[in-house]
PDB file of C-alpha atoms in Angstrom:
ATOM      1  CA  UNK N   1      -0.894  18.537 -39.049  1.00 43.00           C
ATOM      2  CA  UNK N   2      -2.465  21.202 -36.904  1.00 44.00           C
ATOM      3  CA  UNK N   3      -5.614  20.738 -34.893  1.00 48.00           C
ATOM      4  CA  UNK N   4      -7.625  23.091 -37.115  1.00 50.00           C
ATOM      5  CA  UNK N   5      -7.093  21.289 -40.424  1.00 60.00           C
ATOM      6  CA  UNK N   6      -9.649  18.788 -41.613  1.00 73.00           C
ATOM      7  CA  UNK N   7     -11.721  16.068 -40.033  1.00 88.00           C
ATOM      8  CA  UNK N   8     -10.256  13.179 -38.074  1.00 90.00           C
ATOM      9  CA  UNK N   9      -9.366  10.110 -40.119  1.00 91.00           C
ATOM     10  CA  UNK N  10      -9.385   6.558 -38.669  1.00 91.00           C
ATOM     11  CA  UNK N  11      -5.638   6.110 -39.286  1.00 92.00           C
ATOM     12  CA  UNK N  12      -4.633   9.280 -37.382  1.00 92.00           C
ATOM     13  CA  UNK N  13      -2.773   9.014 -34.109  1.00 93.00           C
ATOM     14  CA  UNK N  14      -4.298  11.198 -31.410  1.00 92.00           C
ATOM     15  CA  UNK N  15      -2.654  12.145 -28.139  1.00 89.00           C
ATOM     16  CA  UNK N  16      -4.044  12.758 -24.689  1.00 86.00           C
ATOM     17  CA  UNK N  17      -1.285  15.051 -23.436  1.00 79.00           C
ATOM     18  CA  UNK N  18      -2.316  15.414 -19.808  1.00 72.00           C
ATOM     19  CA  UNK N  19      -3.953  12.047 -19.226  1.00 69.00           C
ATOM     20  CA  UNK N  20      -2.972  11.889 -15.581  1.00 69.00           C
ATOM     21  CA  UNK N  21      -5.030  15.009 -14.848  1.00 73.00           C
ATOM     22  CA  UNK N  22      -8.280  13.091 -15.392  1.00 79.00           C
ATOM     23  CA  UNK N  23     -10.529  12.224 -12.490  1.00 84.00           C
ATOM     24  CA  UNK N  24     -13.568  10.045 -13.059  1.00 88.00           C
ATOM     25  CA  UNK N  25     -16.755  10.071 -11.081  1.00 89.00           C
ATOM     26  CA  UNK N  26     -20.011   8.160 -11.413  1.00 91.00           C
ATOM     27  CA  UNK N  27     -23.117  10.015 -10.265  1.00 90.00           C
ATOM     28  CA  UNK N  28     -26.828   9.294 -10.190  1.00 91.00           C
ATOM     29  CA  UNK N  29     -29.238  11.881 -11.575  1.00 90.00           C
ATOM     30  CA  UNK N  30     -32.459  12.813  -9.702  1.00 92.00           C
ATOM     31  CA  UNK N  31     -34.298  10.582 -12.201  1.00 92.00           C
ATOM     32  CA  UNK N  32     -32.153   7.616 -11.080  1.00 91.00           C
ATOM     33  CA  UNK N  33     -29.952   7.399 -14.199  1.00 91.00           C
ATOM     34  CA  UNK N  34     -26.230   6.847 -13.864  1.00 94.00           C
ATOM     35  CA  UNK N  35     -23.750   9.284 -15.467  1.00 93.00           C
ATOM     36  CA  UNK N  36     -19.993   9.197 -15.931  1.00 92.00           C
ATOM     37  CA  UNK N  37     -18.187  12.487 -15.363  1.00 90.00           C
ATOM     38  CA  UNK N  38     -14.580  12.895 -16.453  1.00 89.00           C
ATOM     39  CA  UNK N  39     -13.003  15.909 -14.816  1.00 85.00           C
ATOM     40  CA  UNK N  40     -10.050  17.356 -16.709  1.00 82.00           C
ATOM     41  CA  UNK N  41      -8.713  20.434 -14.961  1.00 77.00           C
ATOM     42  CA  UNK N  42     -11.533  22.980 -15.210  1.00 80.00           C
ATOM     43  CA  UNK N  43     -13.301  21.018 -17.956  1.00 84.00           C
ATOM     44  CA  UNK N  44     -15.919  18.347 -17.398  1.00 87.00           C
ATOM     45  CA  UNK N  45     -16.985  15.648 -19.834  1.00 88.00           C
ATOM     46  CA  UNK N  46     -20.307  13.973 -19.053  1.00 91.00           C
ATOM     47  CA  UNK N  47     -21.513  10.687 -20.507  1.00 91.00           C
ATOM     48  CA  UNK N  48     -25.193  10.059 -19.809  1.00 91.00           C
ATOM     49  CA  UNK N  49     -25.538   7.150 -22.235  1.00 91.00           C
ATOM     50  CA  UNK N  50     -24.483   3.921 -20.466  1.00 91.00           C
ATOM     51  CA  UNK N  51     -23.082   2.453 -23.688  1.00 91.00           C
ATOM     52  CA  UNK N  52     -20.515   5.310 -23.773  1.00 92.00           C
ATOM     53  CA  UNK N  53     -19.195   4.640 -20.260  1.00 93.00           C
ATOM     54  CA  UNK N  54     -16.629   2.162 -21.578  1.00 93.00           C
ATOM     55  CA  UNK N  55     -15.540   4.760 -24.164  1.00 93.00           C
ATOM     56  CA  UNK N  56     -14.875   7.286 -21.390  1.00 91.00           C
ATOM     57  CA  UNK N  57     -13.195   4.728 -19.140  1.00 91.00           C
ATOM     58  CA  UNK N  58     -10.894   3.572 -21.937  1.00 92.00           C
ATOM     59  CA  UNK N  59     -10.128   7.096 -23.123  1.00 91.00           C
ATOM     60  CA  UNK N  60      -8.552   8.122 -19.828  1.00 87.00           C
ATOM     61  CA  UNK N  61      -6.206   5.109 -19.927  1.00 89.00           C
ATOM     62  CA  UNK N  62      -4.620   6.157 -23.242  1.00 88.00           C
ATOM     63  CA  UNK N  63      -1.550   8.331 -23.749  1.00 85.00           C
ATOM     64  CA  UNK N  64      -1.978   7.991 -27.498  1.00 89.00           C
ATOM     65  CA  UNK N  65      -4.138   5.904 -29.803  1.00 92.00           C
ATOM     66  CA  UNK N  66      -5.147   5.472 -33.413  1.00 94.00           C
ATOM     67  CA  UNK N  67      -8.504   7.196 -33.918  1.00 93.00           C
ATOM     68  CA  UNK N  68     -10.088   4.171 -35.590  1.00 92.00           C
ATOM     69  CA  UNK N  69      -9.239   1.930 -32.631  1.00 94.00           C
ATOM     70  CA  UNK N  70     -11.664   3.917 -30.457  1.00 94.00           C
ATOM     71  CA  UNK N  71     -14.536   2.122 -32.220  1.00 93.00           C
ATOM     72  CA  UNK N  72     -13.533  -1.016 -30.272  1.00 94.00           C
ATOM     73  CA  UNK N  73     -13.753   0.616 -26.844  1.00 94.00           C
ATOM     74  CA  UNK N  74     -17.346  -0.554 -26.457  1.00 89.00           C
ATOM     75  CA  UNK N  75     -18.376  -3.139 -23.887  1.00 87.00           C
ATOM     76  CA  UNK N  76     -20.644  -4.713 -26.530  1.00 86.00           C
ATOM     77  CA  UNK N  77     -20.925  -4.098 -30.259  1.00 91.00           C
ATOM     78  CA  UNK N  78     -18.252  -1.779 -31.699  1.00 92.00           C
ATOM     79  CA  UNK N  79     -19.212   1.874 -32.045  1.00 92.00           C
ATOM     80  CA  UNK N  80     -19.820   3.254 -35.527  1.00 93.00           C
ATOM     81  CA  UNK N  81     -16.991   5.357 -36.937  1.00 94.00           C
ATOM     82  CA  UNK N  82     -19.291   8.348 -37.437  1.00 93.00           C
ATOM     83  CA  UNK N  83     -20.239   8.343 -33.748  1.00 93.00           C
ATOM     84  CA  UNK N  84     -16.636   7.979 -32.563  1.00 94.00           C
ATOM     85  CA  UNK N  85     -15.444  10.600 -35.033  1.00 94.00           C
ATOM     86  CA  UNK N  86     -17.946  13.104 -33.646  1.00 93.00           C
ATOM     87  CA  UNK N  87     -16.837  12.408 -30.055  1.00 93.00           C
ATOM     88  CA  UNK N  88     -13.146  12.678 -30.931  1.00 94.00           C
ATOM     89  CA  UNK N  89     -13.608  15.895 -32.910  1.00 93.00           C
ATOM     90  CA  UNK N  90     -15.426  17.439 -29.942  1.00 91.00           C
ATOM     91  CA  UNK N  91     -12.598  16.425 -27.601  1.00 90.00           C
ATOM     92  CA  UNK N  92     -10.074  17.788 -30.103  1.00 90.00           C
ATOM     93  CA  UNK N  93     -11.924  21.111 -30.386  1.00 89.00           C
ATOM     94  CA  UNK N  94     -11.979  21.424 -26.577  1.00 87.00           C
ATOM     95  CA  UNK N  95      -8.220  20.917 -26.382  1.00 85.00           C
ATOM     96  CA  UNK N  96      -8.451  17.637 -24.503  1.00 86.00           C
ATOM     97  CA  UNK N  97      -7.047  15.609 -27.395  1.00 88.00           C
ATOM     98  CA  UNK N  98      -4.208  16.708 -29.633  1.00 87.00           C
ATOM     99  CA  UNK N  99      -2.943  15.728 -33.057  1.00 90.00           C
ATOM    100  CA  UNK N 100       0.587  16.669 -32.056  1.00 86.00           C
ATOM    101  CA  UNK N 101       2.758  14.563 -29.788  1.00 81.00           C
ATOM    102  CA  UNK N 102       3.406  16.257 -26.490  1.00 72.00           C
ATOM    103  CA  UNK N 103       6.765  17.807 -25.849  1.00 72.00           C
ATOM    104  CA  UNK N 104       8.477  16.747 -22.653  1.00 68.00           C
ATOM    105  CA  UNK N 105       8.208  19.191 -19.786  1.00 72.00           C
ATOM    106  CA  UNK N 106      11.337  21.143 -18.827  1.00 78.00           C
ATOM    107  CA  UNK N 107      11.714  18.878 -15.789  1.00 78.00           C
ATOM    108  CA  UNK N 108      11.531  15.710 -17.917  1.00 76.00           C
ATOM    109  CA  UNK N 109      13.999  17.164 -20.412  1.00 82.00           C
ATOM    110  CA  UNK N 110      16.428  18.113 -17.624  1.00 84.00           C
ATOM    111  CA  UNK N 111      16.196  14.607 -16.147  1.00 81.00           C
ATOM    112  CA  UNK N 112      16.777  13.015 -19.568  1.00 83.00           C
ATOM    113  CA  UNK N 113      19.873  15.164 -20.203  1.00 87.00           C
ATOM    114  CA  UNK N 114      21.221  14.443 -16.740  1.00 81.00           C
ATOM    115  CA  UNK N 115      20.781  10.691 -17.238  1.00 83.00           C
ATOM    116  CA  UNK N 116      22.643  10.887 -20.558  1.00 88.00           C
ATOM    117  CA  UNK N 117      25.534  12.730 -18.924  1.00 82.00           C
ATOM    118  CA  UNK N 118      25.536  10.270 -16.033  1.00 78.00           C
ATOM    119  CA  UNK N 119      25.680   7.313 -18.439  1.00 82.00           C
ATOM    120  CA  UNK N 120      28.810   8.774 -20.081  1.00 84.00           C
ATOM    121  CA  UNK N 121      30.532   9.569 -16.781  1.00 77.00           C
ATOM    122  CA  UNK N 122      33.757   7.653 -16.302  1.00 78.00           C
ATOM    123  CA  UNK N 123      33.680   5.358 -13.292  1.00 77.00           C
ATOM    124  CA  UNK N 124      36.848   5.267 -11.177  1.00 78.00           C
ATOM    125  CA  UNK N 125      38.778   2.023 -11.596  1.00 82.00           C
ATOM    126  CA  UNK N 126      39.844   1.945  -7.938  1.00 81.00           C
ATOM    127  CA  UNK N 127      38.184   3.049  -4.703  1.00 78.00           C
ATOM    128  CA  UNK N 128      38.734   6.709  -3.898  1.00 76.00           C
ATOM    129  CA  UNK N 129      39.411   8.001  -0.391  1.00 77.00           C
ATOM    130  CA  UNK N 130      37.547  11.120   0.654  1.00 73.00           C
ATOM    131  CA  UNK N 131      40.113  11.942   3.305  1.00 74.00           C
ATOM    132  CA  UNK N 132      42.500  13.712   3.360  1.00 78.00           C
ATOM    133  CA  UNK N 133      41.876  15.441  -0.003  1.00 81.00           C
ATOM    134  CA  UNK N 134      38.146  15.609  -0.717  1.00 83.00           C
ATOM    135  CA  UNK N 135      38.338  18.517  -3.220  1.00 87.00           C
ATOM    136  CA  UNK N 136      40.731  16.520  -5.436  1.00 86.00           C
ATOM    137  CA  UNK N 137      38.403  13.506  -5.405  1.00 83.00           C
ATOM    138  CA  UNK N 138      35.412  15.722  -6.226  1.00 83.00           C
ATOM    139  CA  UNK N 139      37.348  17.319  -9.096  1.00 85.00           C
ATOM    140  CA  UNK N 140      38.058  13.879 -10.517  1.00 82.00           C
ATOM    141  CA  UNK N 141      34.404  12.832 -10.191  1.00 78.00           C
ATOM    142  CA  UNK N 142      32.527  15.972 -11.238  1.00 79.00           C
ATOM    143  CA  UNK N 143      35.105  18.204 -12.912  1.00 81.00           C
ATOM    144  CA  UNK N 144      35.545  20.849 -10.209  1.00 85.00           C
ATOM    145  CA  UNK N 145      36.976  20.854  -6.685  1.00 88.00           C
ATOM    146  CA  UNK N 146      34.195  20.954  -4.106  1.00 85.00           C
ATOM    147  CA  UNK N 147      33.835  20.445  -0.376  1.00 82.00           C
ATOM    148  CA  UNK N 148      32.328  17.137   0.772  1.00 76.00           C
ATOM    149  CA  UNK N 149      29.145  18.982   1.791  1.00 78.00           C
ATOM    150  CA  UNK N 150      28.243  19.377  -1.905  1.00 80.00           C
ATOM    151  CA  UNK N 151      28.426  15.636  -2.555  1.00 75.00           C
ATOM    152  CA  UNK N 152      24.664  14.971  -2.721  1.00 74.00           C
ATOM    153  CA  UNK N 153      24.140  17.986  -4.984  1.00 79.00           C
ATOM    154  CA  UNK N 154      26.497  16.774  -7.708  1.00 77.00           C
ATOM    155  CA  UNK N 155      26.550  12.965  -7.506  1.00 71.00           C
ATOM    156  CA  UNK N 156      23.618  10.554  -7.685  1.00 68.00           C
ATOM    157  CA  UNK N 157      23.404   8.792  -4.353  1.00 65.00           C
ATOM    158  CA  UNK N 158      23.906   5.320  -5.880  1.00 60.00           C
ATOM    159  CA  UNK N 159      27.447   6.386  -6.837  1.00 61.00           C
ATOM    160  CA  UNK N 160      28.389   7.292  -3.270  1.00 63.00           C
ATOM    161  CA  UNK N 161      30.165   4.584  -1.309  1.00 62.00           C
ATOM    162  CA  UNK N 162      29.144   5.473   2.245  1.00 60.00           C
ATOM    163  CA  UNK N 163      31.357   8.390   3.170  1.00 61.00           C
ATOM    164  CA  UNK N 164      30.393   8.236   6.851  1.00 67.00           C
ATOM    165  CA  UNK N 165      32.507   6.388   9.412  1.00 71.00           C
ATOM    166  CA  UNK N 166      31.375   4.749  12.620  1.00 74.00           C
ATOM    167  CA  UNK N 167      33.118   5.200  16.004  1.00 78.00           C
ATOM    168  CA  UNK N 168      35.687   2.538  15.139  1.00 79.00           C
ATOM    169  CA  UNK N 169      36.638   4.139  11.801  1.00 74.00           C
ATOM    170  CA  UNK N 170      34.748   1.742   9.516  1.00 72.00           C
ATOM    171  CA  UNK N 171      32.602   2.904   6.605  1.00 68.00           C
ATOM    172  CA  UNK N 172      28.941   2.972   7.571  1.00 67.00           C
ATOM    173  CA  UNK N 173      26.797   1.026   5.146  1.00 60.00           C
ATOM    174  CA  UNK N 174      24.039  -1.478   4.805  1.00 55.00           C
ATOM    175  CA  UNK N 175      26.261  -4.556   4.642  1.00 56.00           C
ATOM    176  CA  UNK N 176      29.052  -3.591   7.010  1.00 52.00           C
ATOM    177  CA  UNK N 177      27.380  -2.249  10.144  1.00 45.00           C
TER     178      UNK N 177
END
């Protein structure tokens, strides 16, 4: 369903794709009234009705929610559906809410793929010695012969068994220093 088609229904799941970009700020007007400002990038959402403060506070804690559940975000009596629907449709029209689930960022997708590959990687059955033939060990671990200097670029650090030696020739590590 695209964002332009039809009104919001209570059973619809809505998404707040960039929830972590929100900043909230309470201010006092010259008349002495308190306001809640939600800053979302270059957009600002202002709540000047105190009974809507809990709506704004709860909104910025959600990654996704069912539209009808927003009626319960009140500190007192539940909000009416018509009031919540109007607020949600305004947020949807401004691009703050979305009807479509967010796609992972390229960085998140890369990390997910790398973790999948890492989970399938075969673990050596015996300890491997870096010296005297590091390129052969690297080829066995990562599929291509590499110098030891590339170790941190191709292997997650938790897979590395302390390649450094102390002055007496022992492996340097947390438990054996």
